PDB file of C-alpha atoms and ligand atoms in Angstrom:
ATOM      1  CA  MET A   1     -13.546 -30.886 -17.356  1.00 74.00           C
ATOM      2  CA  SER A   2     -12.195 -28.480 -14.759  1.00 89.00           C
ATOM      3  CA  LYS A   3      -8.693 -28.809 -13.291  1.00 95.00           C
ATOM      4  CA  LEU A   4      -9.865 -30.625 -10.155  1.00 98.00           C
ATOM      5  CA  THR A   5     -12.795 -32.644 -11.502  1.00 97.00           C
ATOM      6  CA  ASN A   6     -13.153 -35.952  -9.599  1.00 95.00           C
ATOM      7  CA  LYS A   7     -10.729 -34.760  -6.914  1.00 98.00           C
ATOM      8  CA  VAL A   8     -11.565 -34.400  -3.241  1.00 98.00           C
ATOM      9  CA  ALA A   9     -10.137 -31.627  -1.059  1.00 99.00           C
ATOM     10  CA  PHE A  10     -10.109 -31.307   2.740  1.00 99.00           C
ATOM     11  CA  VAL A  11      -9.721 -27.735   4.023  1.00 99.00           C
ATOM     12  CA  THR A  12      -9.302 -27.108   7.752  1.00 99.00           C
ATOM     13  CA  GLY A  13     -10.841 -23.900   9.088  1.00 98.00           C
ATOM     14  CA  GLY A  14     -12.857 -23.486   5.910  1.00 98.00           C
ATOM     15  CA  SER A  15     -15.837 -21.593   7.287  1.00 98.00           C
ATOM     16  CA  ARG A  16     -14.471 -18.042   7.226  1.00 98.00           C
ATOM     17  CA  GLY A  17     -11.632 -15.922   5.880  1.00 98.00           C
ATOM     18  CA  ILE A  18      -8.867 -17.484   3.828  1.00 99.00           C
ATOM     19  CA  GLY A  19     -10.135 -21.058   4.333  1.00 99.00           C
ATOM     20  CA  ALA A  20     -13.613 -20.203   3.047  1.00 99.00           C
ATOM     21  CA  ALA A  21     -12.108 -18.561  -0.049  1.00 99.00           C
ATOM     22  CA  ILE A  22      -9.936 -21.634  -0.632  1.00 99.00           C
ATOM     23  CA  ALA A  23     -12.889 -24.015  -0.258  1.00 99.00           C
ATOM     24  CA  LYS A  24     -14.992 -22.023  -2.724  1.00 98.00           C
ATOM     25  CA  ARG A  25     -12.158 -21.716  -5.225  1.00 98.00           C
ATOM     26  CA  LEU A  26     -11.264 -25.442  -5.151  1.00 98.00           C
ATOM     27  CA  ALA A  27     -14.959 -26.249  -5.613  1.00 98.00           C
ATOM     28  CA  ALA A  28     -15.143 -23.822  -8.558  1.00 98.00           C
ATOM     29  CA  ASP A  29     -12.193 -25.710 -10.037  1.00 98.00           C
ATOM     30  CA  GLY A  30     -14.214 -28.934  -9.826  1.00 98.00           C
ATOM     31  CA  ALA A  31     -13.241 -30.536  -6.502  1.00 98.00           C
ATOM     32  CA  ASN A  32     -15.634 -31.959  -3.935  1.00 98.00           C
ATOM     33  CA  VAL A  33     -14.717 -30.173  -0.725  1.00 99.00           C
ATOM     34  CA  ALA A  34     -14.878 -31.050   2.977  1.00 99.00           C
ATOM     35  CA  ILE A  35     -14.322 -28.162   5.363  1.00 99.00           C
ATOM     36  CA  THR A  36     -13.785 -28.161   9.100  1.00 98.00           C
ATOM     37  CA  TYR A  37     -14.652 -25.459  11.585  1.00 98.00           C
ATOM     38  CA  ALA A  38     -14.342 -25.020  15.350  1.00 98.00           C
ATOM     39  CA  LYS A  39     -17.330 -23.006  16.543  1.00 97.00           C
ATOM     40  CA  ASP A  40     -19.456 -21.284  13.944  1.00 97.00           C
ATOM     41  CA  ALA A  41     -21.719 -23.896  12.326  1.00 98.00           C
ATOM     42  CA  GLY A  42     -23.754 -21.163  10.595  1.00 98.00           C
ATOM     43  CA  ALA A  43     -20.738 -19.769   8.759  1.00 98.00           C
ATOM     44  CA  ALA A  44     -19.668 -23.297   7.767  1.00 98.00           C
ATOM     45  CA  SER A  45     -23.068 -24.173   6.354  1.00 98.00           C
ATOM     46  CA  ALA A  46     -23.125 -20.866   4.432  1.00 98.00           C
ATOM     47  CA  VAL A  47     -19.913 -21.940   2.667  1.00 99.00           C
ATOM     48  CA  VAL A  48     -21.426 -25.338   1.864  1.00 99.00           C
ATOM     49  CA  LYS A  49     -24.567 -23.671   0.489  1.00 98.00           C
ATOM     50  CA  ALA A  50     -22.537 -21.240  -1.645  1.00 98.00           C
ATOM     51  CA  ILE A  51     -20.604 -24.161  -3.148  1.00 98.00           C
ATOM     52  CA  GLU A  52     -23.807 -26.113  -3.792  1.00 98.00           C
ATOM     53  CA  LEU A  53     -25.408 -23.064  -5.436  1.00 98.00           C
ATOM     54  CA  GLY A  54     -22.447 -23.030  -7.820  1.00 97.00           C
ATOM     55  CA  GLY A  55     -23.142 -26.658  -8.736  1.00 98.00           C
ATOM     56  CA  GLY A  56     -20.457 -28.181  -6.482  1.00 98.00           C
ATOM     57  CA  LYS A  57     -20.475 -30.622  -3.590  1.00 98.00           C
ATOM     58  CA  ALA A  58     -19.324 -29.825  -0.062  1.00 99.00           C
ATOM     59  CA  VAL A  59     -19.671 -30.961   3.504  1.00 99.00           C
ATOM     60  CA  ALA A  60     -18.894 -29.147   6.783  1.00 99.00           C
ATOM     61  CA  ILE A  61     -17.530 -31.056   9.770  1.00 98.00           C
ATOM     62  CA  GLN A  62     -16.948 -29.664  13.242  1.00 98.00           C
ATOM     63  CA  ALA A  63     -13.395 -30.444  14.381  1.00 98.00           C
ATOM     64  CA  ASP A  64     -11.218 -28.238  16.547  1.00 98.00           C
ATOM     65  CA  ALA A  65      -7.695 -28.514  15.144  1.00 98.00           C
ATOM     66  CA  ALA A  66      -6.410 -28.890  18.717  1.00 96.00           C
ATOM     67  CA  ASP A  67      -8.552 -32.012  19.252  1.00 98.00           C
ATOM     68  CA  VAL A  68      -6.690 -34.943  17.697  1.00 97.00           C
ATOM     69  CA  VAL A  69      -9.606 -37.363  17.916  1.00 98.00           C
ATOM     70  CA  ALA A  70     -11.984 -34.872  16.303  1.00 98.00           C
ATOM     71  CA  VAL A  71      -9.466 -34.195  13.531  1.00 98.00           C
ATOM     72  CA  LYS A  72      -9.020 -37.904  12.771  1.00 98.00           C
ATOM     73  CA  ASN A  73     -12.777 -38.452  12.743  1.00 98.00           C
ATOM     74  CA  ALA A  74     -13.241 -35.498  10.407  1.00 98.00           C
ATOM     75  CA  VAL A  75     -10.771 -36.910   7.888  1.00 98.00           C
ATOM     76  CA  GLU A  76     -12.496 -40.314   8.049  1.00 98.00           C
ATOM     77  CA  GLN A  77     -15.904 -38.673   7.590  1.00 98.00           C
ATOM     78  CA  ALA A  78     -14.704 -36.725   4.553  1.00 98.00           C
ATOM     79  CA  VAL A  79     -13.304 -39.871   2.947  1.00 98.00           C
ATOM     80  CA  ALA A  80     -16.503 -41.786   3.759  1.00 98.00           C
ATOM     81  CA  THR A  81     -18.586 -38.998   2.196  1.00 98.00           C
ATOM     82  CA  PHE A  82     -16.641 -38.487  -1.022  1.00 98.00           C
ATOM     83  CA  GLY A  83     -14.813 -41.810  -1.390  1.00 98.00           C
ATOM     84  CA  ARG A  84     -11.247 -40.550  -1.753  1.00 98.00           C
ATOM     85  CA  LEU A  85      -8.802 -37.779  -0.826  1.00 98.00           C
ATOM     86  CA  ASP A  86      -6.475 -35.842  -3.132  1.00 98.00           C
ATOM     87  CA  VAL A  87      -5.797 -32.428  -1.596  1.00 99.00           C
ATOM     88  CA  LEU A  88      -5.231 -31.454   2.039  1.00 99.00           C
ATOM     89  CA  VAL A  89      -5.145 -27.769   2.941  1.00 99.00           C
ATOM     90  CA  ASN A  90      -3.955 -27.140   6.515  1.00 99.00           C
ATOM     91  CA  ASN A  91      -5.442 -23.669   6.870  1.00 98.00           C
ATOM     92  CA  ALA A  92      -6.807 -23.571  10.445  1.00 98.00           C
ATOM     93  CA  GLY A  93      -4.602 -21.324  12.511  1.00 98.00           C
ATOM     94  CA  THR A  94      -4.701 -18.636  15.120  1.00 97.00           C
ATOM     95  CA  ALA A  95      -2.694 -15.788  16.627  1.00 96.00           C
ATOM     96  CA  ILE A  96      -2.884 -14.151  20.044  1.00 96.00           C
ATOM     97  CA  PRO A  97      -1.028 -10.892  19.405  1.00 94.00           C
ATOM     98  CA  LYS A  98       0.448  -9.152  22.452  1.00 94.00           C
ATOM     99  CA  PRO A  99       3.831  -7.997  23.763  1.00 96.00           C
ATOM    100  CA  PHE A 100       6.045 -10.977  24.575  1.00 98.00           C
ATOM    101  CA  GLU A 101       6.347 -10.081  28.260  1.00 98.00           C
ATOM    102  CA  GLU A 102       2.549 -10.244  28.619  1.00 98.00           C
ATOM    103  CA  ALA A 103       2.135 -13.517  26.714  1.00 98.00           C
ATOM    104  CA  THR A 104       1.363 -16.600  28.815  1.00 98.00           C
ATOM    105  CA  LEU A 105       2.472 -20.193  28.474  1.00 98.00           C
ATOM    106  CA  GLU A 106      -1.187 -21.193  28.147  1.00 98.00           C
ATOM    107  CA  GLU A 107      -1.513 -18.920  25.102  1.00 98.00           C
ATOM    108  CA  MET A 108       1.712 -20.323  23.670  1.00 98.00           C
ATOM    109  CA  ASP A 109       0.318 -23.865  24.143  1.00 98.00           C
ATOM    110  CA  ARG A 110      -2.939 -22.918  22.385  1.00 98.00           C
ATOM    111  CA  VAL A 111      -1.118 -21.443  19.389  1.00 98.00           C
ATOM    112  CA  ILE A 112       1.160 -24.496  19.181  1.00 98.00           C
ATOM    113  CA  ASP A 113      -1.804 -26.885  19.536  1.00 98.00           C
ATOM    114  CA  ILE A 114      -3.651 -25.370  16.574  1.00 98.00           C
ATOM    115  CA  ASN A 115      -0.847 -24.163  14.303  1.00 98.00           C
ATOM    116  CA  ILE A 116       1.580 -27.096  14.685  1.00 98.00           C
ATOM    117  CA  ARG A 117       0.102 -30.028  16.592  1.00 98.00           C
ATOM    118  CA  GLY A 118      -3.103 -29.691  14.555  1.00 98.00           C
ATOM    119  CA  VAL A 119      -1.105 -29.710  11.318  1.00 98.00           C
ATOM    120  CA  PHE A 120       0.743 -32.853  12.471  1.00 98.00           C
ATOM    121  CA  ALA A 121      -2.466 -34.687  13.435  1.00 98.00           C
ATOM    122  CA  THR A 122      -4.412 -33.681  10.333  1.00 98.00           C
ATOM    123  CA  THR A 123      -1.588 -34.460   7.940  1.00 98.00           C
ATOM    124  CA  GLN A 124      -0.939 -37.884   9.471  1.00 98.00           C
ATOM    125  CA  ALA A 125      -4.651 -38.767   9.362  1.00 98.00           C
ATOM    126  CA  ALA A 126      -4.976 -37.559   5.768  1.00 98.00           C
ATOM    127  CA  LEU A 127      -1.794 -39.163   4.452  1.00 98.00           C
ATOM    128  CA  LYS A 128      -3.231 -42.661   4.974  1.00 97.00           C
ATOM    129  CA  HIS A 129      -5.911 -41.847   2.424  1.00 98.00           C
ATOM    130  CA  LEU A 130      -4.113 -39.424   0.116  1.00 98.00           C
ATOM    131  CA  ASN A 131      -3.839 -40.737  -3.403  1.00 94.00           C
ATOM    132  CA  ASP A 132      -0.491 -40.887  -5.218  1.00 96.00           C
ATOM    133  CA  GLY A 133       0.069 -37.512  -6.892  1.00 97.00           C
ATOM    134  CA  GLY A 134      -1.802 -35.829  -4.052  1.00 98.00           C
ATOM    135  CA  ARG A 135      -1.209 -32.397  -2.612  1.00 98.00           C
ATOM    136  CA  ILE A 136      -0.493 -31.255   0.942  1.00 99.00           C
ATOM    137  CA  ILE A 137      -0.726 -27.481   1.253  1.00 99.00           C
ATOM    138  CA  MET A 138       0.048 -25.537   4.427  1.00 99.00           C
ATOM    139  CA  ILE A 139      -1.095 -22.007   5.110  1.00 99.00           C
ATOM    140  CA  GLY A 140       1.942 -20.644   6.909  1.00 98.00           C
ATOM    141  CA  SER A 141       2.627 -16.933   7.104  1.00 98.00           C
ATOM    142  CA  ALA A 142       5.004 -14.332   5.735  1.00 98.00           C
ATOM    143  CA  VAL A 143       5.943 -13.701   9.389  1.00 98.00           C
ATOM    144  CA  GLY A 144       7.236 -17.271   9.524  1.00 98.00           C
ATOM    145  CA  GLU A 145      10.135 -15.875   7.494  1.00 97.00           C
ATOM    146  CA  ARG A 146      10.457 -12.280   8.590  1.00 96.00           C
ATOM    147  CA  ALA A 147       9.036 -10.635  11.714  1.00 94.00           C
ATOM    148  CA  ILE A 148       7.788  -7.263  10.502  1.00 89.00           C
ATOM    149  CA  ALA A 149       6.007  -6.154  13.656  1.00 87.00           C
ATOM    150  CA  PRO A 150       6.164  -6.755  17.422  1.00 91.00           C
ATOM    151  CA  GLY A 151       3.574  -8.824  19.284  1.00 94.00           C
ATOM    152  CA  LEU A 152       3.781 -12.028  17.296  1.00 95.00           C
ATOM    153  CA  VAL A 153       6.515 -14.113  18.941  1.00 97.00           C
ATOM    154  CA  PRO A 154       4.517 -17.365  19.515  1.00 98.00           C
ATOM    155  CA  TYR A 155       2.661 -17.037  16.203  1.00 98.00           C
ATOM    156  CA  ALA A 156       5.773 -16.331  14.133  1.00 98.00           C
ATOM    157  CA  ALA A 157       7.604 -19.218  15.824  1.00 98.00           C
ATOM    158  CA  THR A 158       4.817 -21.674  14.917  1.00 98.00           C
ATOM    159  CA  LYS A 159       4.656 -20.446  11.325  1.00 98.00           C
ATOM    160  CA  ALA A 160       8.442 -20.831  11.001  1.00 98.00           C
ATOM    161  CA  ALA A 161       7.937 -24.383  12.256  1.00 98.00           C
ATOM    162  CA  VAL A 162       5.300 -24.942   9.557  1.00 98.00           C
ATOM    163  CA  ARG A 163       7.936 -23.948   6.999  1.00 98.00           C
ATOM    164  CA  MET A 164      10.380 -26.674   8.067  1.00 98.00           C
ATOM    165  CA  PHE A 165       7.531 -29.164   8.584  1.00 98.00           C
ATOM    166  CA  THR A 166       6.721 -28.616   4.915  1.00 99.00           C
ATOM    167  CA  GLN A 167      10.290 -28.990   3.688  1.00 98.00           C
ATOM    168  CA  ALA A 168      10.986 -32.074   5.815  1.00 98.00           C
ATOM    169  CA  LEU A 169       7.743 -33.846   4.882  1.00 98.00           C
ATOM    170  CA  SER A 170       8.293 -33.214   1.176  1.00 98.00           C
ATOM    171  CA  ARG A 171      11.310 -35.561   1.419  1.00 98.00           C
ATOM    172  CA  GLU A 172       9.186 -38.412   2.800  1.00 98.00           C
ATOM    173  CA  VAL A 173       6.282 -38.490   0.349  1.00 98.00           C
ATOM    174  CA  GLY A 174       7.908 -37.489  -2.937  1.00 98.00           C
ATOM    175  CA  SER A 175       8.259 -41.101  -4.032  1.00 97.00           C
ATOM    176  CA  ARG A 176       4.460 -41.239  -4.220  1.00 97.00           C
ATOM    177  CA  GLY A 177       4.330 -38.087  -6.320  1.00 97.00           C
ATOM    178  CA  ILE A 178       2.758 -36.238  -3.391  1.00 98.00           C
ATOM    179  CA  THR A 179       3.862 -32.618  -3.125  1.00 98.00           C
ATOM    180  CA  VAL A 180       4.047 -30.587   0.092  1.00 99.00           C
ATOM    181  CA  ASN A 181       4.078 -26.809  -0.131  1.00 99.00           C
ATOM    182  CA  ASN A 182       3.640 -23.876   2.215  1.00 99.00           C
ATOM    183  CA  VAL A 183       1.673 -20.842   1.045  1.00 99.00           C
ATOM    184  CA  GLN A 184       2.723 -17.845   3.165  1.00 98.00           C
ATOM    185  CA  PRO A 185       0.182 -15.017   3.155  1.00 98.00           C
ATOM    186  CA  GLY A 186       1.028 -11.459   4.049  1.00 98.00           C
ATOM    187  CA  PRO A 187      -1.674  -9.222   5.560  1.00 98.00           C
ATOM    188  CA  ILE A 188      -5.049 -10.493   4.346  1.00 98.00           C
ATOM    189  CA  ASP A 189      -8.296  -8.800   5.313  1.00 98.00           C
ATOM    190  CA  THR A 190     -10.121 -11.327   7.532  1.00 98.00           C
ATOM    191  CA  ASP A 191     -11.654 -11.466  11.017  1.00 96.00           C
ATOM    192  CA  LEU A 192      -8.212 -12.518  12.305  1.00 95.00           C
ATOM    193  CA  ASN A 193      -6.431  -9.558  10.732  1.00 96.00           C
ATOM    194  CA  PRO A 194      -8.919  -6.867   9.662  1.00 96.00           C
ATOM    195  CA  ALA A 195      -7.653  -4.195   7.274  1.00 97.00           C
ATOM    196  CA  SER A 196      -9.115  -1.483   9.503  1.00 95.00           C
ATOM    197  CA  GLY A 197      -7.741  -0.363  12.846  1.00 78.00           C
ATOM    198  CA  ASP A 198      -4.391   0.523  14.385  1.00 82.00           C
ATOM    199  CA  TRP A 199      -2.838  -2.926  14.013  1.00 86.00           C
ATOM    200  CA  ALA A 200      -3.319  -2.792  10.229  1.00 94.00           C
ATOM    201  CA  VAL A 201      -1.412   0.461   9.685  1.00 93.00           C
ATOM    202  CA  PRO A 202       2.187  -0.861   9.949  1.00 93.00           C
ATOM    203  CA  GLN A 203       1.299  -4.043   8.037  1.00 95.00           C
ATOM    204  CA  LYS A 204      -0.166  -2.158   5.081  1.00 96.00           C
ATOM    205  CA  ALA A 205       2.778   0.255   5.122  1.00 96.00           C
ATOM    206  CA  ALA A 206       5.231  -2.664   4.970  1.00 97.00           C
ATOM    207  CA  THR A 207       3.823  -3.998   1.697  1.00 98.00           C
ATOM    208  CA  ALA A 208       5.291  -2.909  -1.626  1.00 98.00           C
ATOM    209  CA  LEU A 209       1.765  -2.643  -3.052  1.00 98.00           C
ATOM    210  CA  ASP A 210       0.596  -0.464  -0.136  1.00 98.00           C
ATOM    211  CA  ARG A 211      -2.543  -2.496   0.484  1.00 98.00           C
ATOM    212  CA  TYR A 212      -3.945  -5.495   2.296  1.00 98.00           C
ATOM    213  CA  GLY A 213      -4.549  -8.613   0.255  1.00 98.00           C
ATOM    214  CA  ARG A 214      -7.847 -10.407  -0.308  1.00 98.00           C
ATOM    215  CA  ALA A 215      -8.567 -13.984   0.703  1.00 98.00           C
ATOM    216  CA  ASP A 216      -9.224 -14.890  -2.940  1.00 98.00           C
ATOM    217  CA  GLU A 217      -5.641 -13.843  -3.784  1.00 98.00           C
ATOM    218  CA  ILE A 218      -4.404 -16.584  -1.441  1.00 99.00           C
ATOM    219  CA  ALA A 219      -6.986 -19.023  -2.793  1.00 99.00           C
ATOM    220  CA  ALA A 220      -5.645 -18.435  -6.315  1.00 98.00           C
ATOM    221  CA  MET A 221      -2.163 -19.619  -5.252  1.00 98.00           C
ATOM    222  CA  VAL A 222      -3.616 -22.594  -3.391  1.00 99.00           C
ATOM    223  CA  ALA A 223      -5.657 -23.553  -6.470  1.00 98.00           C
ATOM    224  CA  PHE A 224      -2.512 -23.464  -8.593  1.00 98.00           C
ATOM    225  CA  VAL A 225      -0.587 -25.632  -6.121  1.00 98.00           C
ATOM    226  CA  ALA A 226      -3.561 -28.030  -5.884  1.00 98.00           C
ATOM    227  CA  GLY A 227      -3.790 -28.351  -9.652  1.00 98.00           C
ATOM    228  CA  PRO A 228      -1.870 -30.370 -12.227  1.00 97.00           C
ATOM    229  CA  GLU A 229       0.411 -27.545 -13.405  1.00 97.00           C
ATOM    230  CA  SER A 230       2.349 -27.429 -10.112  1.00 98.00           C
ATOM    231  CA  SER A 231       3.545 -31.039 -10.390  1.00 97.00           C
ATOM    232  CA  TYR A 232       7.282 -30.211 -10.026  1.00 98.00           C
ATOM    233  CA  ILE A 233       6.894 -27.795  -7.101  1.00 98.00           C
ATOM    234  CA  THR A 234       7.473 -29.350  -3.680  1.00 98.00           C
ATOM    235  CA  GLY A 235       9.073 -28.371  -0.393  1.00 98.00           C
ATOM    236  CA  ALA A 236       8.543 -24.768  -1.438  1.00 98.00           C
ATOM    237  CA  ASN A 237       7.542 -21.725   0.564  1.00 98.00           C
ATOM    238  CA  LEU A 238       5.354 -19.617  -1.687  1.00 98.00           C
ATOM    239  CA  THR A 239       4.954 -16.121  -0.298  1.00 98.00           C
ATOM    240  CA  VAL A 240       1.886 -14.109  -1.336  1.00 98.00           C
ATOM    241  CA  ASP A 241       2.313 -10.901   0.607  1.00 98.00           C
ATOM    242  CA  GLY A 242       2.085  -7.861  -1.677  1.00 98.00           C
ATOM    243  CA  GLY A 243       5.842  -7.542  -1.309  1.00 98.00           C
ATOM    244  CA  MET A 244       5.825  -7.261   2.496  1.00 98.00           C
ATOM    245  CA  ASN A 245       8.970  -9.389   2.798  1.00 97.00           C
ATOM    246  CA  ALA A 246      10.667  -7.935  -0.292  1.00 97.00           C
TER     247      ALA A 246
HETATM  248  P1  NDP B 301      -9.964 -16.319  10.474  1.00 77.47           P
HETATM  249  O1  NDP B 301      -9.877 -16.209  11.956  1.00 77.47           O
HETATM  250  O2  NDP B 301     -10.585 -15.209   9.711  1.00 77.47           O
HETATM  251  O3  NDP B 301     -10.709 -17.691  10.080  1.00 77.47           O
HETATM  252  C1  NDP B 301     -10.286 -18.849  10.746  1.00 77.47           C
HETATM  253  C2  NDP B 301     -11.044 -20.057  10.242  1.00 77.47           C
HETATM  254  O4  NDP B 301     -10.493 -21.193  10.891  1.00 77.47           O
HETATM  255  C3  NDP B 301     -12.513 -20.048  10.563  1.00 77.47           C
HETATM  256  O5  NDP B 301     -13.170 -20.818   9.598  1.00 77.47           O
HETATM  257  C4  NDP B 301     -12.552 -20.735  11.927  1.00 77.47           C
HETATM  258  O6  NDP B 301     -13.783 -21.390  12.204  1.00 77.47           O
HETATM  259  C5  NDP B 301     -11.465 -21.749  11.765  1.00 77.47           C
HETATM  260  N1  NDP B 301     -10.809 -22.087  13.010  1.00 77.47           N
HETATM  261  C6  NDP B 301     -10.346 -21.254  13.970  1.00 77.47           C
HETATM  262  N2  NDP B 301      -9.811 -21.953  14.977  1.00 77.47           N
HETATM  263  C7  NDP B 301      -9.943 -23.259  14.625  1.00 77.47           C
HETATM  264  C8  NDP B 301      -9.598 -24.462  15.258  1.00 77.47           C
HETATM  265  N3  NDP B 301      -9.025 -24.476  16.455  1.00 77.47           N
HETATM  266  N4  NDP B 301      -9.889 -25.618  14.620  1.00 77.47           N
HETATM  267  C9  NDP B 301     -10.499 -25.629  13.416  1.00 77.47           C
HETATM  268  N5  NDP B 301     -10.859 -24.518  12.772  1.00 77.47           N
HETATM  269  C10 NDP B 301     -10.584 -23.340  13.383  1.00 77.47           C
HETATM  270  O7  NDP B 301      -8.453 -16.565  10.002  1.00 77.47           O
HETATM  271  P2  NDP B 301      -7.740 -16.268   8.588  1.00 77.47           P
HETATM  272  O8  NDP B 301      -8.613 -16.682   7.477  1.00 77.47           O
HETATM  273  O9  NDP B 301      -7.186 -14.905   8.626  1.00 77.47           O
HETATM  274  O10 NDP B 301      -6.479 -17.258   8.714  1.00 77.47           O
HETATM  275  C11 NDP B 301      -6.441 -18.525   8.093  1.00 77.47           C
HETATM  276  C12 NDP B 301      -5.000 -19.009   8.090  1.00 77.47           C
HETATM  277  O11 NDP B 301      -4.184 -18.073   7.399  1.00 77.47           O
HETATM  278  C13 NDP B 301      -4.387 -19.165   9.484  1.00 77.47           C
HETATM  279  O12 NDP B 301      -3.533 -20.290   9.504  1.00 77.47           O
HETATM  280  C14 NDP B 301      -3.572 -17.889   9.632  1.00 77.47           C
HETATM  281  O13 NDP B 301      -2.507 -18.043  10.541  1.00 77.47           O
HETATM  282  C15 NDP B 301      -3.088 -17.711   8.206  1.00 77.47           C
HETATM  283  N6  NDP B 301      -2.649 -16.363   7.886  1.00 77.47           N
HETATM  284  C16 NDP B 301      -3.530 -15.315   7.913  1.00 77.47           C
HETATM  285  C17 NDP B 301      -3.092 -14.049   7.615  1.00 77.47           C
HETATM  286  C18 NDP B 301      -4.000 -12.857   7.610  1.00 77.47           C
HETATM  287  O14 NDP B 301      -3.485 -11.739   7.458  1.00 77.47           O
HETATM  288  N7  NDP B 301      -5.315 -13.019   7.719  1.00 77.47           N
HETATM  289  C19 NDP B 301      -1.678 -13.789   7.295  1.00 77.47           C
HETATM  290  C20 NDP B 301      -0.853 -14.957   7.287  1.00 77.47           C
HETATM  291  C21 NDP B 301      -1.334 -16.185   7.582  1.00 77.47           C
HETATM  292  P3  NDP B 301     -14.703 -20.993  13.489  1.00 77.47           P
HETATM  293  O15 NDP B 301     -15.340 -19.686  13.185  1.00 77.47           O
HETATM  294  O16 NDP B 301     -15.698 -22.099  13.600  1.00 77.47           O
HETATM  295  O17 NDP B 301     -13.771 -20.930  14.660  1.00 77.47           O
END
């Protein structure tokens, strides 16, 4: 028996980057996994196929995190497919990096809609189904605690909000043994934040380990928080950033 055998996980934005690594890792640990994606059905089905090749079960559901109806339907579809829900990973998120004076309200709304409103809608839809002892895991950001570079005002503000969302919600669901934790990645090499290019230079330099992280290094923390050994950890902000915020 693996750590997550007979458990069902729902991972938003699970078709690429950190979310894909999380979905594959939770499946390797024995969970049946539902992933959502916004646009790229091909990438989502590649994740499903990779999980199935490893002997696991997965399903991909299109649901833009900014679309509350789509999010609710996706949660219902996952529960209908696998019969239960034990782990929610709110991973879908976006950034629109630019100097603050050039940022628009429309961009701010988009970042809020995905990074905060989407987390609210998904968590509320999932909580109805989440079994006692379940896990709610946010993917916040190290910049939700410390702004290491310019250009991220809306993004950092939403990730700081995710931090308090986590802490506040942990106080409402603890009586059911449900934990709520916020994994805060530092610079991780993905399409959103590639390790090559000018933007990467100051981020890499800010880490104590002098390197970008890999998506599987975030997935390892998520797998721990999703598993039975993390049962007394809740309301916590768990930073995995190569020492960027040290
Ligand atoms: P990527 O852009 O590489 O991947 C994003 C994933 O989310 C894709 O599967 C994408 O699917 C999906 N997605 C994007 N927009 C939406 C949406 N509106 N609704 C549903 N799914 C969506 O991002 P990362 O893997 O880098 O980031 C994942 C999370 O980690 C985010 O919350 C991000 O803020 C956070 N993070 C990332 C860091 C990094 O350095 N990479 C650092 C700190 C935090 P599709 O292709 O279909 O759009």
